[in-house]
Tab-separated table of C-alpha atoms in Angstrom:
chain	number	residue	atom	x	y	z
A	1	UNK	CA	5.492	2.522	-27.086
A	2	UNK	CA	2.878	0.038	-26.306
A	3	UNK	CA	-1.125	1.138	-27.313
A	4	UNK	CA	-1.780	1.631	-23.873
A	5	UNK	CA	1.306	3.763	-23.041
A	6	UNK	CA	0.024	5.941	-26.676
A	7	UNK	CA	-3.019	6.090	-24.959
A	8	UNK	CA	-1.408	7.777	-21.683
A	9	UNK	CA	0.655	10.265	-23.483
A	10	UNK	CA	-2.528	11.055	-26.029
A	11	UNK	CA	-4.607	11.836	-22.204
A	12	UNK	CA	-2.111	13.975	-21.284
A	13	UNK	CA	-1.737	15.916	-24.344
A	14	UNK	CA	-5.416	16.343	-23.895
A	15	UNK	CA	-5.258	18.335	-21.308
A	16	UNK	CA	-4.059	21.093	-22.444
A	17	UNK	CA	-7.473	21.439	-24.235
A	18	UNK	CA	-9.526	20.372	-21.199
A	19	UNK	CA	-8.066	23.082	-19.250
A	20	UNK	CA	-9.323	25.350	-22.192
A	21	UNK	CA	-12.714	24.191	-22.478
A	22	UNK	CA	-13.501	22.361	-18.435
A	23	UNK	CA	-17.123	21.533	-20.092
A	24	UNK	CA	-15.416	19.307	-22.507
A	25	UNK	CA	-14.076	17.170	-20.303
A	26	UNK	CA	-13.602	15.795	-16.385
A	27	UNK	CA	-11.552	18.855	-15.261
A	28	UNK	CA	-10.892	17.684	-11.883
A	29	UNK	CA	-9.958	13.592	-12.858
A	30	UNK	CA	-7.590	14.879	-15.568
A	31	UNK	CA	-5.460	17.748	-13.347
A	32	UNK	CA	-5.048	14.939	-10.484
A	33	UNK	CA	-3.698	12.415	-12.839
A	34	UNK	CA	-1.626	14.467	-14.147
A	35	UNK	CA	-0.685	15.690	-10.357
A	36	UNK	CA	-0.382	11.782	-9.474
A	37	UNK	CA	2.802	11.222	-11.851
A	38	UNK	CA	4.748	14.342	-10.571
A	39	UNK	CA	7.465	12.722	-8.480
A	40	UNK	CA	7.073	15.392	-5.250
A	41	UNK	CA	3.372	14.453	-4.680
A	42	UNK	CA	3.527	10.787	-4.948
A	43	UNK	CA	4.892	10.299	-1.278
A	44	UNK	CA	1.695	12.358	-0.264
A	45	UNK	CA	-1.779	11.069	1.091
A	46	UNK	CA	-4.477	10.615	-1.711
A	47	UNK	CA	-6.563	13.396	-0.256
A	48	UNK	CA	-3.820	15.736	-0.395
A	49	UNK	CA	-3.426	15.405	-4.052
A	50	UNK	CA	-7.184	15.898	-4.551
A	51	UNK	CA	-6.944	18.942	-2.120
A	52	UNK	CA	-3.999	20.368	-4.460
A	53	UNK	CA	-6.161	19.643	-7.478
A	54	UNK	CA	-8.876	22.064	-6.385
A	55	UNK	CA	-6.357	24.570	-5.640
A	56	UNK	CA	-3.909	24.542	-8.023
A	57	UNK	CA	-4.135	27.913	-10.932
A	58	UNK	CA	-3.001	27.430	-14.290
A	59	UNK	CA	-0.302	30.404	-15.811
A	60	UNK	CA	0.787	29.958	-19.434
A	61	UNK	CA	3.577	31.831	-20.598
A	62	UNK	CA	5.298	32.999	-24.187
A	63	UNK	CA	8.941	32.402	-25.069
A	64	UNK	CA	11.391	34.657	-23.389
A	65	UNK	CA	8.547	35.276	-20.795
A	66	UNK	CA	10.198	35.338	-17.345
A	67	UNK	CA	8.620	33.132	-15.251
A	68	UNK	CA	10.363	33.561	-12.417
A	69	UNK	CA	13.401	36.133	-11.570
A	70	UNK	CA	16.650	35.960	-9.637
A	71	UNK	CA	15.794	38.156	-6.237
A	72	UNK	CA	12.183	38.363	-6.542
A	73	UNK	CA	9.533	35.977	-4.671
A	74	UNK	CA	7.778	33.396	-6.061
A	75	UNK	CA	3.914	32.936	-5.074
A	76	UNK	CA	4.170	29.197	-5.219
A	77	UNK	CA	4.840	25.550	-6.358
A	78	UNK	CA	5.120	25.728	-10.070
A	79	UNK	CA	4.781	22.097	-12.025
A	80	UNK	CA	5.039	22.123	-15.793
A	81	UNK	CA	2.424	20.920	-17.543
A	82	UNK	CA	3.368	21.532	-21.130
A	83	UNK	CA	6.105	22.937	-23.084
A	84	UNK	CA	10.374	23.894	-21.793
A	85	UNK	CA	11.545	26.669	-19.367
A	86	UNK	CA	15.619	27.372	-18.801
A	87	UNK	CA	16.860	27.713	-15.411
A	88	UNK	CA	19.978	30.425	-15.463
A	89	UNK	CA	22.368	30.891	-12.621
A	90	UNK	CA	22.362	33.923	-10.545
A	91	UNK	CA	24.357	36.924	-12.597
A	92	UNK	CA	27.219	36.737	-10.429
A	93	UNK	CA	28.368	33.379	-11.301
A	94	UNK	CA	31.638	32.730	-13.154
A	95	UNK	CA	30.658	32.001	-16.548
A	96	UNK	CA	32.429	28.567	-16.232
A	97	UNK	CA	30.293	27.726	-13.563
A	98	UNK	CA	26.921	28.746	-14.479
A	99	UNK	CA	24.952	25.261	-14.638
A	100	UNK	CA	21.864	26.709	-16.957
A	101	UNK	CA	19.718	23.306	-17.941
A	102	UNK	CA	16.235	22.945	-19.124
A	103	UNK	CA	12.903	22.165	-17.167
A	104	UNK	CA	10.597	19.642	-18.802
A	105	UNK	CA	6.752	17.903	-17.956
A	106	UNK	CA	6.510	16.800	-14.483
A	107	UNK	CA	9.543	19.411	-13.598
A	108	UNK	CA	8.903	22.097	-10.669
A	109	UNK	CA	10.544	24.624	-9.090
A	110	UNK	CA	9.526	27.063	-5.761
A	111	UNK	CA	9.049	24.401	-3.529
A	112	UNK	CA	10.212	25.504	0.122
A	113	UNK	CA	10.813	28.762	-0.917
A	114	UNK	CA	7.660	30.471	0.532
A	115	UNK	CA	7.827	33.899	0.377
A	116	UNK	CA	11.695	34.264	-0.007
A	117	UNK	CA	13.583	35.552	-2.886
A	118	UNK	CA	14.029	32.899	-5.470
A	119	UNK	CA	17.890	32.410	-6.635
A	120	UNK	CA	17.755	31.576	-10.374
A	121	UNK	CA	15.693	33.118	-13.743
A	122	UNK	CA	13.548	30.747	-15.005
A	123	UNK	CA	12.586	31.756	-18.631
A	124	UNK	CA	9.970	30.247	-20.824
A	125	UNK	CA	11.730	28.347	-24.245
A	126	UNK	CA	8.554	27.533	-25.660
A	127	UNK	CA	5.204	28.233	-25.168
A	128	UNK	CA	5.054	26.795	-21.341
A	129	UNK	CA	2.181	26.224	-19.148
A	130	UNK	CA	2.109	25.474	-15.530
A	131	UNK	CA	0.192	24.735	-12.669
A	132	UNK	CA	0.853	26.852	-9.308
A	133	UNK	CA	0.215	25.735	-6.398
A	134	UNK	CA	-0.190	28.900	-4.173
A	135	UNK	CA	1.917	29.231	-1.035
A	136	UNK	CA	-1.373	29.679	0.977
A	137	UNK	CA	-1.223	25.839	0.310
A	138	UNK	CA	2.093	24.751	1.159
A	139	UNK	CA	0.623	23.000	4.445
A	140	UNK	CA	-0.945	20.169	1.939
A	141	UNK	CA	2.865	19.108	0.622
A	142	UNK	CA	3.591	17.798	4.443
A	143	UNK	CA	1.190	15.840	5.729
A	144	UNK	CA	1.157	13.875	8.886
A	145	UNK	CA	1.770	10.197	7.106
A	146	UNK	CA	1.525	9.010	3.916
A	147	UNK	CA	-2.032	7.896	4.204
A	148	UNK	CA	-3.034	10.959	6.669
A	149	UNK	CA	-2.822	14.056	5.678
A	150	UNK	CA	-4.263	15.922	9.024
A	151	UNK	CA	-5.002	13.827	11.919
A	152	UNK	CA	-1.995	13.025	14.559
A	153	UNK	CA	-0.278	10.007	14.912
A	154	UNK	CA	-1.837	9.219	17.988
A	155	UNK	CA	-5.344	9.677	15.798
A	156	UNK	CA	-5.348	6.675	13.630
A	157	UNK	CA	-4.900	2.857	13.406
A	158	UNK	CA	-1.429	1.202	14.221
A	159	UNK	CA	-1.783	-0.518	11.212
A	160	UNK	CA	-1.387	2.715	9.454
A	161	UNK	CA	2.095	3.349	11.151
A	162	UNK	CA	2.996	-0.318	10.320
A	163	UNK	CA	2.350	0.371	6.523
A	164	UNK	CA	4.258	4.168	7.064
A	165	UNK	CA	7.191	4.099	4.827
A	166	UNK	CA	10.528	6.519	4.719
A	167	UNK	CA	11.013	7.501	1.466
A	168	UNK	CA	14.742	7.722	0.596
A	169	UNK	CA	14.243	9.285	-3.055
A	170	UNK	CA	12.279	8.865	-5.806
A	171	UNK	CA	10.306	5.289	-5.928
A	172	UNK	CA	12.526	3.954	-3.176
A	173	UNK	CA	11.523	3.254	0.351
A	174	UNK	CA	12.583	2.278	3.522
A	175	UNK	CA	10.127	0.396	5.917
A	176	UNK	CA	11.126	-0.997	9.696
A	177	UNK	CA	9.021	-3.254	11.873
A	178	UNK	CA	7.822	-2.264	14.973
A	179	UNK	CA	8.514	-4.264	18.299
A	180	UNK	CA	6.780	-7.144	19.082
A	181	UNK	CA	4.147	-6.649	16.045
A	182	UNK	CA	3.398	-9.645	13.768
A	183	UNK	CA	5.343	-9.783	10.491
A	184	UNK	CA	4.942	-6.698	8.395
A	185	UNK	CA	4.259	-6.253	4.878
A	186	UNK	CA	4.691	-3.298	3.106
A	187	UNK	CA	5.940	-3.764	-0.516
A	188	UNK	CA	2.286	-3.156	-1.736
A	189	UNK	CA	2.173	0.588	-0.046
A	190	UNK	CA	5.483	1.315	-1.530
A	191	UNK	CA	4.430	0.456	-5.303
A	192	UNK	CA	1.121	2.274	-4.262
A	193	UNK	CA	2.951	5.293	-3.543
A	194	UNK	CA	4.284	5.993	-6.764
A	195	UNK	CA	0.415	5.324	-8.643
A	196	UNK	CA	-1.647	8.481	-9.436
A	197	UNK	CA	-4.453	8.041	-7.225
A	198	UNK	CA	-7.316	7.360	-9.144
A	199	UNK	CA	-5.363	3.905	-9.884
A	200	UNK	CA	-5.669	1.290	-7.409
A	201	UNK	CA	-4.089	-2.529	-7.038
A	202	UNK	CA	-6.242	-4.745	-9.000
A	203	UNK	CA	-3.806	-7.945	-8.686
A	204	UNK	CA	-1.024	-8.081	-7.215
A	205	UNK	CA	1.849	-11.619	-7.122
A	206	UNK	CA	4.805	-11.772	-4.688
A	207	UNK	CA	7.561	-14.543	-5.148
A	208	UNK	CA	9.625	-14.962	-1.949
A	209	UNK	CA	13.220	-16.048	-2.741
A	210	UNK	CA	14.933	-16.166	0.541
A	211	UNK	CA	13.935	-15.523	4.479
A	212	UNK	CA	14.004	-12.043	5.826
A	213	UNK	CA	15.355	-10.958	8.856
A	214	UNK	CA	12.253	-9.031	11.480
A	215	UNK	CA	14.963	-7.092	12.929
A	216	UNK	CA	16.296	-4.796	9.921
A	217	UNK	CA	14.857	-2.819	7.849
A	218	UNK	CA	13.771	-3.029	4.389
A	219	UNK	CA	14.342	-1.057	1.477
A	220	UNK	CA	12.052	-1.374	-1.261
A	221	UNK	CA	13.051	-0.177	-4.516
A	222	UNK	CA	9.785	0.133	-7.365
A	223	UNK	CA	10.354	-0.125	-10.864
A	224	UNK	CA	7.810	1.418	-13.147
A	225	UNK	CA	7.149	-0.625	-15.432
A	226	UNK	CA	4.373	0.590	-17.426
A	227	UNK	CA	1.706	3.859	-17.322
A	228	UNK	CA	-1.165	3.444	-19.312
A	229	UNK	CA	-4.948	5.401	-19.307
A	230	UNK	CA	-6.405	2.556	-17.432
A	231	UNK	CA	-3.621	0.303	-16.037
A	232	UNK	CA	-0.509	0.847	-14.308
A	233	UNK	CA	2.019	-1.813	-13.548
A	234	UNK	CA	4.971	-1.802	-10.395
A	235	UNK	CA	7.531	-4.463	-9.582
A	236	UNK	CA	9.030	-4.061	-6.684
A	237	UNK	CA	12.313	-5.230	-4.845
A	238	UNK	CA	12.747	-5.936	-1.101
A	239	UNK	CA	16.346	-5.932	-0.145
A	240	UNK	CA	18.285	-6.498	3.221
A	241	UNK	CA	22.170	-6.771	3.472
A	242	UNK	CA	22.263	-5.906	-0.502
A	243	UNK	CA	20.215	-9.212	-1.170
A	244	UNK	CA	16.637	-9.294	-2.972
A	245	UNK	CA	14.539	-11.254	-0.254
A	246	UNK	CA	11.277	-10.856	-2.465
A	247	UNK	CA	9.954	-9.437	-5.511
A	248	UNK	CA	6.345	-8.283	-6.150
A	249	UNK	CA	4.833	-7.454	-8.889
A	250	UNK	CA	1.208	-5.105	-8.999
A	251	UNK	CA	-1.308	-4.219	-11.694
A	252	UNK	CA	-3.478	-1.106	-10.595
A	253	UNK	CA	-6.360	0.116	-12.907
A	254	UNK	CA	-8.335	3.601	-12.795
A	255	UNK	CA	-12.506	2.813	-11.899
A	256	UNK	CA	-14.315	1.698	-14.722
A	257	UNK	CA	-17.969	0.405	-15.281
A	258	UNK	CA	-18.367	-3.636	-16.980
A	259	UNK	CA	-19.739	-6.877	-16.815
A	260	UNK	CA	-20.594	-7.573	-13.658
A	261	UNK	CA	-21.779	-11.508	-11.939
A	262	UNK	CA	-20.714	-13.328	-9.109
A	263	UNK	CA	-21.018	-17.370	-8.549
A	264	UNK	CA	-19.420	-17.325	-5.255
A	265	UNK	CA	-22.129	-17.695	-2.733
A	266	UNK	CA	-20.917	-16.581	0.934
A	267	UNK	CA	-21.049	-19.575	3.582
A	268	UNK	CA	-23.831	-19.222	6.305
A	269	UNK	CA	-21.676	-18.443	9.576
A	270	UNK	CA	-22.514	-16.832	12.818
A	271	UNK	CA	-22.432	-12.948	12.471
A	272	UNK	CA	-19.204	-11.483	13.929
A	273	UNK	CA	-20.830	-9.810	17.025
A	274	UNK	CA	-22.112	-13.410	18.289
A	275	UNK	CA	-18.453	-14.390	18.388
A	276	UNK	CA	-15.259	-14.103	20.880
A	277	UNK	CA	-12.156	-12.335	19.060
A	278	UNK	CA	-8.810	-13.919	20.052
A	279	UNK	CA	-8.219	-11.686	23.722
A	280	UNK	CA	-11.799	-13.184	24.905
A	281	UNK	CA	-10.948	-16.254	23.882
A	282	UNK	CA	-7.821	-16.228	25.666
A	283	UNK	CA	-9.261	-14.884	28.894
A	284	UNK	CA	-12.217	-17.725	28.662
A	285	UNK	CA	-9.062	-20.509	28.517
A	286	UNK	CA	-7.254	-19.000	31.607
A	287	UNK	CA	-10.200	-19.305	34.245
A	288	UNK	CA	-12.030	-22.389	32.705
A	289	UNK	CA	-11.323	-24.898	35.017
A	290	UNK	CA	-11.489	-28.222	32.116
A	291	UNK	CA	-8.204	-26.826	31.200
A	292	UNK	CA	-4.915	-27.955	33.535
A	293	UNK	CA	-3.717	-25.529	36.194
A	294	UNK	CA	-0.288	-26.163	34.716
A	295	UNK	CA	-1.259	-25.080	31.395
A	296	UNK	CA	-3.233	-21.448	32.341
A	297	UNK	CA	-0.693	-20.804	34.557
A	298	UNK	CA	1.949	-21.529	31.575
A	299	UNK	CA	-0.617	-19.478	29.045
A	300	UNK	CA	-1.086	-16.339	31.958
A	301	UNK	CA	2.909	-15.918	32.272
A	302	UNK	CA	3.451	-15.912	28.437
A	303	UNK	CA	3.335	-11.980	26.819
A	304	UNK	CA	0.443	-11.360	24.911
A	305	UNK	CA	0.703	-8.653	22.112
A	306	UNK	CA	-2.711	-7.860	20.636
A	307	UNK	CA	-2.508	-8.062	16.844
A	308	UNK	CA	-3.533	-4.456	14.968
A	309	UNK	CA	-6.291	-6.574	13.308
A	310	UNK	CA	-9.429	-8.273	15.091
A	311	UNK	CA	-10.291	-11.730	14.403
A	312	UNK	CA	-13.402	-14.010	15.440
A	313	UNK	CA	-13.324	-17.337	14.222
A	314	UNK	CA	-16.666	-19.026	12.929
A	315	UNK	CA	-16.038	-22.581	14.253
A	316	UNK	CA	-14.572	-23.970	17.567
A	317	UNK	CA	-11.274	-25.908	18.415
A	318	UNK	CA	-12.959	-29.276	17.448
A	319	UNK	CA	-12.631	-28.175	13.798
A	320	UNK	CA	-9.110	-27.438	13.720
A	321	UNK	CA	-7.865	-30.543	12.206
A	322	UNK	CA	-10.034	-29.812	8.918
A	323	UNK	CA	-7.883	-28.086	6.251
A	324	UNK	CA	-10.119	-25.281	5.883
A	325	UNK	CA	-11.022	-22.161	8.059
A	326	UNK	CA	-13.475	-19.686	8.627
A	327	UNK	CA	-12.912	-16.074	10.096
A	328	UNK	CA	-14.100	-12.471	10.213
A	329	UNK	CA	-11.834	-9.489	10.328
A	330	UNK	CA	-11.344	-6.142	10.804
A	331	UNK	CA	-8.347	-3.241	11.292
A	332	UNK	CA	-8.566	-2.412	14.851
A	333	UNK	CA	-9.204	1.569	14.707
A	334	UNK	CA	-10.411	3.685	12.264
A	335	UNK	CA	-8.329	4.323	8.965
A	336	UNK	CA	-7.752	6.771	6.811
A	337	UNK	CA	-10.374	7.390	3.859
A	338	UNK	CA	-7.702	6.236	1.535
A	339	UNK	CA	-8.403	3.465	-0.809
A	340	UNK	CA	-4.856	2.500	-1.575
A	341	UNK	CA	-4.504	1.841	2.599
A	342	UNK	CA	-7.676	-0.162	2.487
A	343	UNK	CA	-6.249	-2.694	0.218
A	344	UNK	CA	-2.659	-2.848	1.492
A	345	UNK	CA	-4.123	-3.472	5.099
A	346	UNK	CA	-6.470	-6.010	4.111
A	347	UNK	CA	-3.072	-7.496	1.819
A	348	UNK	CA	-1.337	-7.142	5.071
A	349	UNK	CA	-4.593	-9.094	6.852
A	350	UNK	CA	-4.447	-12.262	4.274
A	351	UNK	CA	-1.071	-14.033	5.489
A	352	UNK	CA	-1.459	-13.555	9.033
A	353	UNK	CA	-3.201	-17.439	9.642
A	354	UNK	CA	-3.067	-18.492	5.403
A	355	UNK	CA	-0.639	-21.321	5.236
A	356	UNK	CA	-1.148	-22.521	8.638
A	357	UNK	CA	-4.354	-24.292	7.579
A	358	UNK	CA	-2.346	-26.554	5.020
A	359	UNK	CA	-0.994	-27.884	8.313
A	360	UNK	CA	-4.467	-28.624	9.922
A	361	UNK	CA	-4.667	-31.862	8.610
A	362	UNK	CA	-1.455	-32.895	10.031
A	363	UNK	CA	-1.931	-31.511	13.541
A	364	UNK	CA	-0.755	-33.838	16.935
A	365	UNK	CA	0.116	-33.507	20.076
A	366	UNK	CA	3.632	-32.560	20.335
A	367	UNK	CA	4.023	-31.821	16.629
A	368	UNK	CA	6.042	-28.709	16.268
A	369	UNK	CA	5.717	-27.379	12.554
A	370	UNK	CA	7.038	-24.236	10.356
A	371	UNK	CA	6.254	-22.535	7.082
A	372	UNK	CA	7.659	-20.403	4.574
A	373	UNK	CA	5.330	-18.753	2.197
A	374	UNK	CA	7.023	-19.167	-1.119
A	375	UNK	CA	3.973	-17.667	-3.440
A	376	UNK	CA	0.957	-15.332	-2.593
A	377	UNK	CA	-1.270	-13.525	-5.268
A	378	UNK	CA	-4.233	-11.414	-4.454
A	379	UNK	CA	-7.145	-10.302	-6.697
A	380	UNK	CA	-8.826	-7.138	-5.738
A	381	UNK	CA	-12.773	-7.256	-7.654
A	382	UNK	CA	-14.775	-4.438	-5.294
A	383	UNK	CA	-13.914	-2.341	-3.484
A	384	UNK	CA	-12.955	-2.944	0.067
A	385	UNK	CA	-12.931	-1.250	3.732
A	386	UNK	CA	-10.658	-2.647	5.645
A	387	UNK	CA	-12.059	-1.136	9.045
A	388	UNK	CA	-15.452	-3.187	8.175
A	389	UNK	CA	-16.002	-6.396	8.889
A	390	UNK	CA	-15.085	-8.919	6.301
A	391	UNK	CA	-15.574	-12.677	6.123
A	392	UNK	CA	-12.382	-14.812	5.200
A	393	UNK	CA	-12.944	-18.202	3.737
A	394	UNK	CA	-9.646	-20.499	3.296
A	395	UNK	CA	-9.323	-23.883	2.174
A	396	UNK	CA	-6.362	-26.369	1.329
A	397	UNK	CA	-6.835	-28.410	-1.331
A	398	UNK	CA	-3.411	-30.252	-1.765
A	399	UNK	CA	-0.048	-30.523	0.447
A	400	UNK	CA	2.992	-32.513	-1.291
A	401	UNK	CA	6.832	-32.525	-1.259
A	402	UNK	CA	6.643	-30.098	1.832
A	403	UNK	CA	4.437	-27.591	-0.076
A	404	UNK	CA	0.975	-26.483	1.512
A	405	UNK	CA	-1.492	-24.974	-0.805
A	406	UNK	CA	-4.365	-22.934	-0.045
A	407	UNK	CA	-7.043	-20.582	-1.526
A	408	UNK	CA	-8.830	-17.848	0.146
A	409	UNK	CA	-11.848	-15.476	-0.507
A	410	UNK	CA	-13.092	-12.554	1.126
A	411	UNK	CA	-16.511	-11.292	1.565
A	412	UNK	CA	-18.285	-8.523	2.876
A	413	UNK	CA	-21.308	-8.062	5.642
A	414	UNK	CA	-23.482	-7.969	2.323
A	415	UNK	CA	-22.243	-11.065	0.566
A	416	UNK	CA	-19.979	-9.429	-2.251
A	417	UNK	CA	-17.063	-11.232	-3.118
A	418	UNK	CA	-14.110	-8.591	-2.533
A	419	UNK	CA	-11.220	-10.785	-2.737
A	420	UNK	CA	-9.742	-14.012	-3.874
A	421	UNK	CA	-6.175	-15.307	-3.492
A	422	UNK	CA	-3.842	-18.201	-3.551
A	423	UNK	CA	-0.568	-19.066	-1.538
A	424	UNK	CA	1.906	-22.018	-1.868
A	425	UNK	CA	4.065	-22.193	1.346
A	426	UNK	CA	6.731	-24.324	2.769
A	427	UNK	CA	5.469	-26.627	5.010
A	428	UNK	CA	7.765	-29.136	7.418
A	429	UNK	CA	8.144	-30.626	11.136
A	430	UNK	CA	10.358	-28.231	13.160
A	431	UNK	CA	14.137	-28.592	13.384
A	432	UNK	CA	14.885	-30.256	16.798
A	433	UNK	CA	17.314	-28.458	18.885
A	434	UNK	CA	20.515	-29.930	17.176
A	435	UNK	CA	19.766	-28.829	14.196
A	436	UNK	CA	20.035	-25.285	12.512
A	437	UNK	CA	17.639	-22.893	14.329
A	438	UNK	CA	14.315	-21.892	12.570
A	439	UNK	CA	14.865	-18.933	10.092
A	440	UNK	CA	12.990	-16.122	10.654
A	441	UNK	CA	9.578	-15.626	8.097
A	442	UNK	CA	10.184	-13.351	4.755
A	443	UNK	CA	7.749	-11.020	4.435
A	444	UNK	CA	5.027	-10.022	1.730
């Protein structure tokens, strides 16, 4: 055990005696931390678990106390906090078959069962002590999404149905792609899913190892790696066809007051509502008449899908050959007052135009072109809303041996540095039509 990990357990020991004495400590932060590592409410929106905080009770119980008997009804969702209880199997079971095992921290039992009769004895084996969560309450364990847990789907942003997950069981997910949406990333919401909530990503690296295929799913499998006070740390797996097509890892740390400075200076760019966002630009191309009839009627026939995130660029098309680029964005509706969803979408925002500007540089007529991101990392230093408007600054520094490199920050309407990242893709000229067709782009 690490000092960090000794750290964890010595919180969590600890509240036992802030539940005694709530003026002795932050009631409320330690009983949804504690809630955040039960397995059951991890899938569940961040609000949810706060709501179940505020209404959870707290029974303690003796040895050989019953805390629950066989054909009585139980008044709610009991978690174990501290101590052992013993399940038994109903009286009429053949003594062969009577499958009696122990329930230990994190353990529940009474889920589902609402008012009905419960069908096994659960008896104390130590001094035990639980939270309930009363039945009244059952409505908070199945909420609408994830990220929602009351408005409808048709209530909130299609980004937060793109970052939806299935989960299969515990810290595995599966995650599909919806037609004719850009390329979908969604690793970051599954390791997010299995964080208490009062962690969120601080950093986060993704290594893609081969291409991924748009049309299947992926199942994302997260490995704990470590639970400490302040940090918690996730690797996860992206599979398809039994193959790893990525790996990620994520650091997430609980809010904390430090050091603060910033040397990053925002550039001085138009504000967003003096610019065009990609439909108005594409509507000004199809009826200006400097453009050839050939090529708006071409552009007018094509299908246009609106991305789920808004973009206005700061400069015009004369700058595109310069390897650097300058954009605000937003989430297109409003999301969900979760700060986990903030920072996936805005993770999910970062690769949509990144390695593309290694290319600038290299841009000619008739020059088809492809990339592969290989590398992307992402430090998180403020906090971020995704549904605001926030500035993106990228630059390339370097391309060689078919590898673009770029840098990016991120800044809000009031000049705080949010963000800053770094990607290394693959960059190279198209295959023409002999060759092997383009493979389809992994994703982060």
């Amino acid at each position: 055990m690490d000092r960090e990990e000794g750290k964890a357990e010595q919180n969590l020991l600890n509240l036992g005696a802030i539940l005694a004495n709530p003026k002795g400590g932050c009631h409320w932060c330690a009983v949804t931390e504690f809630l955040g590592q039960v397995p059951l409410l991890q899938c569940l929106p961040g609000s949810s678990i706060r709501r179940i905080a505020d209404a959870v009770l707290v029974k303690r119980y003796e040895p050989g106390d019953y805390v629950a008997r066989e054909g009585e009804p139980v008044d709610g969702l009991y978690i174990i906090l501290d101590g052992q209880a013993e399940v038994s199997a109903p009286a009429n079971t053949e003594e062969e078959n009577r499958p009696d095992y122990v329930l230990n921290k994190y353990d529940y039992f009474g889920y589902g069962t609402n008012s009905s009769v419960h069908q096994v004895n659960v008896i104390a084996v130590s001094k035990l002590t639980c939270f309930v969560l009363p039945n009244q309450y059952g409505h908070l364990l199945q909420p609408k999404t994830i990220w929602n847990a009351e408005d409808t789907p048709e209530n909130y942003s299609l980004l937060e149905q793109i970052l939806h997950l299935e989960p299969l069981e515990v810290d595995i997910f599966r995650g599909y792609t919806l037609p004719g949406a850009p390329t979908f990333r969604q690793a970051l919401a599954a390791a997010s899913k299995t964080v208490d909530c009062l962690k969120v990503v601080h950093s986060l690296h993704a290594i893609f190892l081969i291409a991924g295929d748009n049309d299947l799913p992926i199942i994302y499998q997260v490995q704990r790696v470590r639970d400490g006070t302040s940090f918690a740390t996730r690797k996860v797996e992206a599979k398809q066809k039994g193959l790893v097509v990525f790996t990620l890892f994520a650091s997430f740390q609980k809010d904390e007051l430090g050091f603060e400075h910033q040397a990053a200076t925002m550039p001085d760019v138009p504000p967003p509502e003096q610019l065009l966002n990609l439909e108005e630009i594409r509507e000004r191309r199809l009826t200006d008449p400097r453009f050839p009839m050939q090529y708006r009627n071409s552009a007018a026939k094509k299908k246009f899908v609106p991305w789920p995130i808004e973009m206005r660029f700061c400069e015009d098309s004369s700058s595109q050959h310069k390897p650097s680029l300058n954009y605000w964005f937003r989430a297109r509706g409003k999301l969900s007052d979760d700060p986990a969803l903030h920072r996936c979408v805005v993770a999910y925002a970062s690769d949509l135009l990144y390695s593309g500007v290694s290319l600038n540089p290299h841009r000619e007529k008739g020059l088809k072109t492809y990339s592969l991101s290989l590398d992307h990392s992402i430090w998180f230093h403020k906090p971020v809303k995704a549904d605001d408007w926030l500035l993106y600054v990228i630059e390339s520094p370097s391309a060689h041996g078919g590898r673009g490199f770029v840098t990016g920050r991120m800044f809000n309407r009031q000049g705080e540095l949010v963000m800053s990242l770094t990607q290394e893709a693959l960059i190279r000229r198209a295959k023409t039509p002999g060759q092997t067709a383009q493979t389809p782009r992994p994703k982060l």
